[in-house]
Amino acid sequence: MRGVLAVVPSATLLGLDGRFIRVEVDVAPGLPGFTIVGLADTALQEARERVRGAIRNAGFTFPPRRITINLAPADLRKGGASLDLAMALGILLGSEQVRAGSLPVAFLGELSLGGDVRRVPGVVPMVAALTAGIARVVVGTAVVEEARLAGGPAIVGVGTLAEAAEAVRGRRPRRNPVAMPRVTMGEGEVAAGPAIALAEAAVPDLAEVRGQHGARRALEIALAGGHGLLLTGPPGVGKTLLARTIPGLLPPLDDRSALAATIIASAAGEGPIRELRRRAPFRAPHHTISYAAMVGGGPNLTPGEITRADQGVLFLDELAEFDRDVLESLRQPLEEGRVVIARAGRVTTFPARFQLIAAMNPCPCGYAGSLPESTCRCNAPAIERYARRVSGPLRDRIDLWVPMPRVSSASLVAVGEPEGSVEVAARIAVARAVALARPAGVLNARLRGRALRHACRLSGAAAHRLIGLAEAEAASGRGTERLLRVARTIADLGDRDAVETEDLDEAAWFRSAEARSAGALAS
Ligand SMILES: [Zn+2]
């Protein structure tokens, strides 16, 4: 009796890329055993138990033979559970419990011990890697729509290993008309990374933000120009509410950007993904987030929050509470729009063109500078230490600093309805289009040196004012550039071709909160 070799196409995820994997299963006579070779990581070794259990519980026999699975190409490190289904089918084919049809069919999915097919992260890039010579890709029912976004081969959804075995013959799986009662032991769907309540919650309208004209204006400028923004103020003044309006203020992504955002969301295991992500990302990780979760990494090079915020906004509430290392990790990506991750001798670059918007209290208790003064019990050194948690280099990347004072109840009921998100979003979209139409083709926050000077034609009076402001602040060249970039955006919002004195003055006002904060540091 000779052995049988079955070959099943599948794919694995590495970072944001899917990689084609040929799962070769050799079922040979000899002492029963089950070995996986071909640079499979330790997590993948656990697949043996899932595959064994799934085969038995799906009503097949786990063959008492010597089973060797080779994952090719052998020099590519494989992780994750996406190969489970292909390995199980390889064993069923190799032990002749299932016969293959004529069409090349690929399989992607994790198996439960009970034989259910579970969703895996990265279905979009993995299916995209399977286009060559594959007629059909079988995935879990939960990710059928996500898999179709990749284009290319036909997608078949299956709920169980038994249904997948039907699909291997090129047949559409027949559904059992009477659903079998299924006992589940806790653990349902795979959780999509750390719970991020803000991102999932409904997006409030800007009209819900009462008072806070300075902060509303600063947010409009920040989103129009892509500028870093820091909101400071005591708890309860609406910093978080204001930030939560951001998704409703950003223009939708074009086709190419939407596909890039969808691939990142897929690789990060976000779900469910049923259509291209048209809305610019808004990520709001909790301040307890780890370095790896912020930057990306882990065995399968999972994209971090800064990559998941690519082309959108990274909102850091309670900025001073984040780990120092986590905040420092933002510097390079903020400058370069990408992050380089080195792991196990492999270097990968992820996009990270996010805009930083942050909020923090003015002191540890949160009430410094607000009335009545007596509510804050923090002493000067404590306030200073608190402010210092946001380091100089990170401060340099924040163009707008906005204090949010307590709003009196009188001003909450005064005046009419504030402007809503639709009107403000329209102005932001126009200003961004104006900036992107310039020769540099970038948002104003990314203008540097010559490109910045070309973009900012100053009126005579404005040139004079810029010199005055620079001297008053003893601003470094860098400080002056930040001022100019924000003034350019303010002029764009006001439909002014040249940057005027008023634009510079307003930009300087949005720096004054930082100047006060820096003063606190110096004293
Ligand atoms: Zn305090």
Coordinates of C-alpha atoms and ligand atoms in Angstrom, one line a residue:
M1 CA 0.0 0.0 0.0
R2 CA 1.5 3.3 -1.1
G3 CA 1.0 6.8 0.2
V4 CA -1.1 9.5 -1.4
L5 CA 0.0 13.0 -1.9
A6 CA -2.7 15.7 -1.9
V7 CA -2.0 19.3 -2.8
V8 CA -4.4 22.1 -1.7
P9 CA -3.9 25.8 -2.5
S10 CA -4.3 28.2 0.4
A11 CA -2.8 31.5 1.6
T12 CA -1.3 33.1 4.7
L13 CA -1.0 36.7 5.8
L14 CA 2.2 38.5 6.4
G15 CA 1.7 42.1 7.4
L16 CA -0.6 43.6 4.8
D17 CA 0.3 41.1 2.2
G18 CA -1.3 37.7 1.4
R19 CA 1.0 35.0 0.3
F20 CA 0.1 31.9 -1.8
I21 CA 0.8 28.7 0.1
R22 CA 0.8 25.2 -1.4
V23 CA -0.4 22.8 1.3
E24 CA 1.1 19.4 0.4
V25 CA -0.3 16.5 2.5
D26 CA 1.4 13.1 2.4
V27 CA -0.7 10.3 4.0
A28 CA 1.6 7.3 4.1
P29 CA 1.4 3.8 5.8
G30 CA 3.5 3.5 8.9
L31 CA 3.3 4.5 12.6
P32 CA 0.4 7.0 13.1
G33 CA 1.7 10.5 13.4
F34 CA 1.0 14.1 12.3
T35 CA 3.9 16.5 11.4
I36 CA 3.8 19.9 9.9
V37 CA 7.0 21.1 8.2
G38 CA 7.9 24.2 6.2
L39 CA 8.6 27.1 8.7
A40 CA 5.4 26.9 10.6
D41 CA 5.4 28.9 13.8
T42 CA 4.5 27.5 17.2
A43 CA 0.9 28.8 16.9
L44 CA 0.5 26.9 13.7
Q45 CA 1.6 23.7 15.4
E46 CA -1.6 23.9 17.4
A47 CA -3.4 23.6 14.1
R48 CA -2.8 19.8 14.4
E49 CA -5.2 19.6 17.3
R50 CA -7.9 21.7 15.6
V51 CA -7.6 19.8 12.4
R52 CA -7.7 16.4 14.2
G53 CA -10.8 17.4 16.2
A54 CA -12.6 19.0 13.3
I55 CA -12.2 15.9 11.1
R56 CA -13.5 13.6 13.7
N57 CA -16.4 15.9 14.7
A58 CA -17.4 16.5 11.1
G59 CA -18.1 12.8 10.8
F60 CA -14.9 11.8 9.0
T61 CA -12.2 9.5 10.2
F62 CA -8.8 10.8 11.2
P63 CA -6.6 8.4 9.3
P64 CA -4.3 6.2 11.6
R65 CA -1.4 6.8 9.2
R66 CA 1.8 8.7 9.1
I67 CA 0.7 12.2 8.0
T68 CA 3.2 14.8 6.9
I69 CA 2.2 18.3 5.8
N70 CA 4.6 20.5 4.0
L71 CA 3.8 24.2 3.6
A72 CA 5.5 25.5 0.4
P73 CA 7.4 27.7 -0.3
A74 CA 9.5 26.4 2.6
D75 CA 11.5 29.6 3.1
L76 CA 8.5 31.7 4.0
R77 CA 7.6 31.8 7.7
K78 CA 3.9 31.0 8.2
G79 CA 1.6 31.9 11.1
G80 CA -2.0 32.2 11.8
A81 CA -4.9 29.8 11.4
S82 CA -5.9 30.5 7.8
L83 CA -4.3 27.1 6.6
D84 CA -6.4 24.9 8.9
L85 CA -9.1 24.2 6.3
A86 CA -6.7 23.4 3.5
M87 CA -4.8 21.0 5.8
A88 CA -8.0 19.2 6.9
L89 CA -9.1 18.9 3.2
G90 CA -5.6 17.7 2.3
I91 CA -5.9 14.9 4.9
L92 CA -9.4 14.0 3.6
L93 CA -8.2 13.9 0.0
G94 CA -5.0 12.0 1.0
S95 CA -7.0 9.4 2.9
E96 CA -9.5 9.2 0.0
Q97 CA -12.5 10.1 2.1
V98 CA -13.1 13.0 -0.3
R99 CA -12.5 13.0 -4.1
A100 CA -11.3 16.2 -5.8
G101 CA -13.1 17.7 -8.7
S102 CA -11.4 19.1 -11.8
L103 CA -11.4 22.7 -10.8
P104 CA -8.6 24.2 -8.8
V105 CA -10.1 25.3 -5.5
A106 CA -8.3 27.1 -2.7
F107 CA -9.4 27.1 0.9
L108 CA -9.0 29.7 3.6
G109 CA -10.2 29.4 7.2
E110 CA -9.6 28.5 10.8
L111 CA -11.3 25.3 12.1
S112 CA -12.9 24.9 15.5
L113 CA -12.5 21.5 17.2
G114 CA -16.2 21.0 16.3
G115 CA -15.6 21.4 12.6
D116 CA -16.9 25.0 12.2
V117 CA -15.1 27.3 9.8
R118 CA -14.2 30.5 11.5
R119 CA -13.2 33.9 10.1
V120 CA -9.5 34.8 9.9
P121 CA -8.0 38.2 9.5
G122 CA -6.6 39.4 6.2
V123 CA -9.1 37.7 3.8
V124 CA -8.9 40.6 1.3
P125 CA -5.1 40.5 0.8
M126 CA -5.1 36.6 1.0
V127 CA -7.8 36.2 -1.7
A128 CA -5.9 38.8 -3.8
A129 CA -2.8 36.5 -3.6
L130 CA -4.8 33.6 -4.9
T131 CA -5.8 34.9 -8.3
A132 CA -3.3 32.9 -10.4
G133 CA -4.8 29.7 -11.7
I134 CA -7.5 29.4 -9.0
A135 CA -11.1 29.1 -10.1
R136 CA -12.8 29.3 -6.7
V137 CA -11.9 30.2 -3.2
V138 CA -13.8 28.6 -0.2
V139 CA -14.0 30.7 2.9
G140 CA -16.1 30.9 6.1
T141 CA -19.6 32.3 5.6
A142 CA -18.8 35.2 7.9
V143 CA -16.2 36.6 5.4
V144 CA -17.8 35.9 2.0
E145 CA -18.6 39.6 1.4
E146 CA -15.1 40.6 2.6
A147 CA -13.5 38.0 0.3
R148 CA -15.4 39.3 -2.7
L149 CA -13.9 42.8 -2.3
A150 CA -10.5 41.4 -3.5
G151 CA -12.0 40.7 -7.0
G152 CA -10.8 37.7 -9.0
P153 CA -11.8 34.2 -8.3
A154 CA -15.4 33.1 -7.4
I155 CA -16.0 33.0 -3.6
V156 CA -17.9 30.2 -1.9
G157 CA -18.9 30.5 1.7
V158 CA -19.1 27.4 4.0
G159 CA -20.1 27.0 7.6
T160 CA -18.4 23.7 8.3
L161 CA -15.7 21.3 7.2
A162 CA -18.4 19.0 5.9
E163 CA -19.7 21.7 3.6
A164 CA -16.1 22.5 2.5
A165 CA -15.7 18.8 1.5
E166 CA -18.7 19.2 -0.8
A167 CA -17.1 22.3 -2.3
V168 CA -13.9 20.5 -3.0
R169 CA -15.8 18.5 -5.6
G170 CA -16.6 21.7 -7.3
R171 CA -20.2 21.5 -6.0
R172 CA -21.9 24.2 -4.2
P173 CA -22.4 23.1 -0.7
R174 CA -25.8 22.0 0.2
R175 CA -27.2 23.3 3.4
N176 CA -28.7 21.0 5.9
P177 CA -32.4 22.2 5.8
V178 CA -32.8 21.4 9.5
A179 CA -30.2 23.2 11.5
M180 CA -28.5 20.9 13.9
P181 CA -28.5 22.1 17.5
R182 CA -25.0 23.2 18.3
V183 CA -23.5 23.5 21.8
T184 CA -21.1 26.4 22.0
M185 CA -18.7 26.7 24.9
G186 CA -18.4 30.5 25.4
E187 CA -16.1 32.0 22.8
G188 CA -18.1 33.0 19.8
E189 CA -16.8 35.2 17.0
V190 CA -13.1 36.1 17.0
A191 CA -12.7 39.5 18.7
A192 CA -11.2 42.2 16.4
G193 CA -8.3 43.4 18.5
P194 CA -8.7 45.6 21.6
A195 CA -12.2 46.9 22.1
I196 CA -12.3 50.4 20.8
A197 CA -15.6 51.8 21.9
L198 CA -15.1 55.3 20.3
A199 CA -14.6 54.0 16.8
E200 CA -17.6 51.8 16.9
A201 CA -20.0 54.3 18.5
A202 CA -22.4 56.4 16.4
V203 CA -20.8 59.6 15.1
P204 CA -22.4 62.6 16.8
D205 CA -23.2 65.8 14.8
L206 CA -21.1 68.9 15.4
A207 CA -24.4 70.7 16.3
E208 CA -24.3 68.7 19.6
V209 CA -21.2 70.6 20.7
R210 CA -22.4 73.7 22.5
G211 CA -20.2 76.8 23.0
Q212 CA -16.5 76.0 22.5
H213 CA -16.2 78.2 19.4
G214 CA -12.4 78.3 19.6
A215 CA -12.2 74.5 19.7
R216 CA -14.7 74.0 16.9
R217 CA -12.8 76.4 14.8
A218 CA -9.5 74.7 15.6
L219 CA -10.9 71.3 14.6
E220 CA -12.1 72.7 11.3
I221 CA -8.6 74.1 10.6
A222 CA -6.9 71.0 11.7
L223 CA -9.0 68.7 9.5
A224 CA -8.8 71.1 6.5
G225 CA -5.0 71.1 6.7
G226 CA -4.2 67.8 8.3
H227 CA -2.6 69.6 11.2
G228 CA -1.8 68.0 14.6
L229 CA -4.3 69.3 17.2
L230 CA -4.2 69.2 21.0
L231 CA -7.3 70.1 23.1
T232 CA -6.8 70.9 26.7
G233 CA -9.3 71.5 29.4
P234 CA -11.0 70.1 32.5
P235 CA -13.1 66.9 32.4
G236 CA -16.6 67.4 31.1
V237 CA -16.0 70.3 28.7
G238 CA -16.7 68.2 25.6
K239 CA -13.2 67.3 24.4
T240 CA -14.2 63.7 23.6
L241 CA -17.5 64.6 22.2
L242 CA -15.9 67.1 19.8
A243 CA -13.3 64.5 18.7
R244 CA -16.1 61.9 18.1
T245 CA -17.6 64.2 15.4
I246 CA -14.4 63.9 13.3
P247 CA -15.6 60.9 11.1
G248 CA -18.5 63.0 10.0
L249 CA -16.3 65.9 9.0
L250 CA -13.7 64.2 6.8
P251 CA -14.3 63.8 3.0
P252 CA -14.9 60.2 1.8
L253 CA -12.0 58.2 0.4
D254 CA -11.6 57.7 -3.3
D255 CA -11.6 54.2 -4.8
R256 CA -7.8 53.7 -4.5
S257 CA -7.6 55.0 -0.9
A258 CA -10.8 53.0 0.0
L259 CA -9.2 49.8 -1.2
A260 CA -6.0 50.5 0.7
A261 CA -8.0 51.2 3.9
T262 CA -10.1 48.1 3.4
I263 CA -6.9 45.9 3.1
I264 CA -5.6 47.3 6.3
A265 CA -8.9 46.8 8.1
S266 CA -9.0 43.2 6.8
A267 CA -5.4 42.5 7.8
A268 CA -6.1 43.9 11.3
G269 CA -9.0 41.5 11.7
E270 CA -11.6 44.2 11.9
G271 CA -15.0 42.9 11.1
P272 CA -17.5 42.6 9.6
I273 CA -16.2 44.1 6.4
R274 CA -19.0 44.0 3.8
E275 CA -18.0 46.9 1.5
L276 CA -15.0 49.1 0.7
R277 CA -14.2 51.4 3.6
R278 CA -15.2 54.8 2.1
R279 CA -15.0 56.6 5.4
A280 CA -11.6 57.9 6.5
P281 CA -10.4 55.9 9.5
F282 CA -10.8 57.3 13.0
R283 CA -8.9 55.3 15.6
A284 CA -9.2 56.1 19.3
P285 CA -7.0 53.6 21.3
H286 CA -7.2 53.6 25.1
H287 CA -4.3 55.1 26.9
T288 CA -3.3 51.7 28.3
I289 CA -2.4 50.5 24.8
S290 CA 0.9 48.7 24.4
Y291 CA 3.7 49.7 22.2
A292 CA 3.1 46.7 19.8
A293 CA -0.6 47.4 19.5
M294 CA 0.2 51.1 18.6
V295 CA 3.1 50.5 16.2
G296 CA 2.2 47.0 14.9
G297 CA 4.1 43.7 15.1
G298 CA 3.6 40.3 16.6
P299 CA 4.2 36.9 15.0
N300 CA 2.1 37.8 11.9
L301 CA 3.2 41.4 11.7
T302 CA -0.3 42.7 12.5
P303 CA -0.8 46.4 11.6
G304 CA -0.9 48.7 14.7
E305 CA -3.2 51.6 15.4
I306 CA -1.0 54.1 13.5
T307 CA -1.4 52.0 10.4
R308 CA -5.1 51.4 11.0
A309 CA -5.4 55.2 11.2
D310 CA -3.6 55.6 7.8
Q311 CA -5.4 58.3 5.7
G312 CA -7.4 59.3 8.7
V313 CA -7.2 60.4 12.3
L314 CA -5.5 58.9 15.3
F315 CA -7.3 60.4 18.4
L316 CA -5.5 60.0 21.7
D317 CA -7.7 61.0 24.6
E318 CA -5.8 61.6 27.9
L319 CA -2.6 62.1 26.0
A320 CA -0.5 62.5 29.2
E321 CA -1.6 59.1 30.4
F322 CA -0.1 57.1 27.5
D323 CA 3.2 55.3 28.1
R324 CA 6.2 57.4 27.2
D325 CA 7.5 54.8 24.8
V326 CA 4.1 54.6 23.1
L327 CA 4.1 58.4 22.5
E328 CA 7.7 58.4 21.4
S329 CA 6.9 55.8 18.8
L330 CA 4.7 58.3 17.0
R331 CA 7.5 60.7 16.1
Q332 CA 9.0 59.0 13.1
P333 CA 5.6 58.0 11.6
L334 CA 4.3 61.6 12.0
E335 CA 7.4 62.8 10.1
E336 CA 7.6 60.2 7.4
G337 CA 4.0 58.9 7.1
R338 CA 5.2 55.3 7.5
V339 CA 6.5 52.9 10.1
V340 CA 9.3 50.4 9.8
I341 CA 8.9 47.3 11.9
A342 CA 11.8 44.9 12.3
R343 CA 10.9 41.4 13.6
A344 CA 12.8 38.1 13.5
G345 CA 15.2 39.4 10.9
R346 CA 12.5 40.7 8.7
V347 CA 11.9 44.4 8.0
T348 CA 8.5 45.5 6.9
T349 CA 7.2 49.0 6.2
F350 CA 3.6 49.9 6.8
P351 CA 1.8 53.1 5.8
A352 CA 1.0 55.4 8.7
R353 CA -0.1 58.7 7.2
F354 CA -2.4 59.6 10.1
Q355 CA -3.3 62.9 11.5
L356 CA -2.8 63.3 15.3
I357 CA -5.5 64.8 17.3
A358 CA -5.2 64.6 21.1
A359 CA -6.9 65.7 24.3
M360 CA -5.6 66.1 27.8
N361 CA -6.4 67.6 31.2
P362 CA -4.3 70.6 32.2
C363 CA -3.1 68.9 35.4
P364 CA -3.3 65.5 37.2
C365 CA -6.7 66.4 38.8
G366 CA -7.9 68.0 35.7
Y367 CA -9.1 71.4 37.1
A368 CA -6.0 73.7 36.9
G369 CA -6.9 77.1 35.4
S370 CA -10.6 76.5 35.6
L371 CA -13.0 78.4 37.9
P372 CA -13.3 78.3 40.8
E373 CA -9.5 78.1 41.2
S374 CA -9.9 76.3 44.5
T375 CA -11.0 73.1 42.8
C376 CA -7.4 72.2 41.7
R377 CA -5.2 70.9 44.4
C378 CA -2.2 70.1 42.3
N379 CA 1.1 72.0 43.1
A380 CA 3.3 73.6 40.5
P381 CA 5.9 70.8 40.2
A382 CA 3.1 68.2 39.8
I383 CA 1.5 70.3 37.0
E384 CA 4.9 70.6 35.3
R385 CA 5.6 66.9 35.5
Y386 CA 2.2 66.3 34.0
A387 CA 2.9 68.7 31.0
R388 CA 6.3 67.1 30.5
R389 CA 4.8 63.8 29.7
V390 CA 4.2 65.1 26.2
S391 CA 7.8 65.5 25.1
G392 CA 9.3 68.3 23.0
P393 CA 9.6 66.4 19.8
L394 CA 6.0 65.4 19.9
R395 CA 5.0 69.0 20.8
D396 CA 6.8 70.1 17.6
R397 CA 4.4 68.0 15.6
I398 CA 1.3 69.6 17.1
D399 CA 0.4 72.8 15.2
L400 CA -2.7 73.8 17.0
W401 CA -3.1 74.0 20.8
V402 CA -6.5 74.8 22.1
P403 CA -7.7 75.4 25.6
M404 CA -11.3 74.4 26.2
P405 CA -12.8 76.3 29.1
R406 CA -15.8 75.4 31.1
V407 CA -18.9 76.7 29.4
S408 CA -21.3 78.7 31.5
S409 CA -24.9 77.4 31.5
A410 CA -25.9 80.8 30.1
S411 CA -23.9 80.4 26.9
L412 CA -25.2 76.9 26.5
V413 CA -28.8 78.2 26.1
A414 CA -27.8 81.4 24.4
V415 CA -27.6 82.0 20.6
G416 CA -29.2 79.8 18.1
E417 CA -28.4 76.3 16.8
P418 CA -24.6 76.0 16.1
E419 CA -23.5 74.9 12.7
G420 CA -23.8 71.2 12.0
S421 CA -21.3 68.7 10.6
V422 CA -22.6 68.9 7.0
E423 CA -21.8 72.6 6.6
V424 CA -18.4 72.4 8.2
A425 CA -17.5 69.2 6.3
A426 CA -18.3 71.0 3.0
R427 CA -15.8 73.8 3.9
I428 CA -13.2 71.2 4.9
A429 CA -13.6 69.3 1.7
V430 CA -13.1 72.5 -0.4
A431 CA -10.0 73.6 1.5
R432 CA -8.4 70.2 1.2
A433 CA -9.1 70.1 -2.6
V434 CA -7.5 73.6 -2.9
A435 CA -4.4 72.4 -1.0
L436 CA -4.1 69.1 -3.0
A437 CA -4.4 71.0 -6.3
R438 CA -1.2 72.9 -5.6
P439 CA 2.1 71.7 -7.2
A440 CA 3.2 69.9 -4.0
G441 CA -0.1 67.9 -4.1
V442 CA -0.2 67.5 -0.3
L443 CA -2.2 68.7 2.6
N444 CA -0.8 71.9 4.2
A445 CA 0.5 70.1 7.2
R446 CA 3.0 68.3 5.0
L447 CA 4.3 71.4 3.3
R448 CA 8.0 72.0 4.0
G449 CA 10.7 74.5 3.0
R450 CA 10.4 75.6 -0.6
A451 CA 7.0 74.0 -1.2
L452 CA 5.7 75.9 1.8
R453 CA 7.2 79.2 0.7
H454 CA 5.7 78.7 -2.8
A455 CA 2.3 77.9 -1.4
C456 CA 2.3 80.9 1.0
R457 CA 2.4 84.1 -0.9
L458 CA 2.3 86.8 1.8
S459 CA 0.9 90.2 1.3
G460 CA 3.3 93.0 2.2
A461 CA 1.6 93.6 5.6
A462 CA 1.5 89.9 6.3
A463 CA 5.3 89.5 5.6
H464 CA 5.9 92.3 8.1
R465 CA 3.6 90.7 10.7
L466 CA 5.3 87.3 10.3
I467 CA 8.7 88.9 11.2
G468 CA 7.1 90.5 14.2
L469 CA 5.5 87.2 15.4
A470 CA 8.7 85.3 14.9
E471 CA 10.7 87.8 16.9
A472 CA 8.1 88.0 19.7
E473 CA 8.2 84.2 20.1
A474 CA 11.8 83.9 19.3
A475 CA 10.5 81.2 17.1
S476 CA 12.9 78.7 15.5
G477 CA 12.7 78.3 11.8
R478 CA 10.6 75.3 12.5
G479 CA 8.2 77.3 14.7
T480 CA 7.8 79.8 11.9
E481 CA 7.0 77.1 9.4
R482 CA 4.3 75.7 11.6
L483 CA 2.8 79.1 11.9
L484 CA 2.8 79.5 8.1
R485 CA 1.3 76.2 7.4
V486 CA -1.6 76.8 9.7
A487 CA -2.1 80.4 8.3
R488 CA -2.1 78.8 4.8
T489 CA -5.0 76.6 5.8
I490 CA -6.9 79.4 7.5
A491 CA -6.5 81.4 4.2
D492 CA -7.7 78.4 2.2
L493 CA -10.8 78.1 4.4
G494 CA -11.5 81.8 3.8
D495 CA -10.9 81.4 0.0
R496 CA -8.0 83.8 0.1
D497 CA -5.2 83.2 -2.5
A498 CA -2.5 85.1 -0.5
V499 CA -1.9 84.7 3.2
E500 CA -3.1 87.8 5.1
T501 CA -2.2 89.4 8.4
E502 CA -5.5 88.1 9.9
D503 CA -4.6 84.5 9.0
L504 CA -1.2 84.8 10.7
D505 CA -2.8 86.3 13.8
E506 CA -5.3 83.5 14.1
A507 CA -2.6 80.9 13.6
A508 CA -0.5 82.6 16.3
W509 CA -3.5 82.6 18.7
F510 CA -3.7 78.8 18.3
R511 CA -0.1 78.6 19.4
S512 CA -0.6 80.7 22.5
A513 CA -1.8 77.8 24.6
E514 CA 1.4 76.0 23.8
A515 CA 3.4 79.1 24.7
R516 CA 1.7 79.1 28.1
S517 CA 2.4 75.4 28.5
A518 CA 6.0 75.8 27.5
G519 CA 6.3 78.7 29.9
A520 CA 5.0 76.4 32.7
L521 CA 7.8 74.0 31.7
A522 CA 10.5 76.7 31.8
S523 CA 9.6 78.1 35.2
Ligands
ZN1 ZN -5.1 69.9 39.4

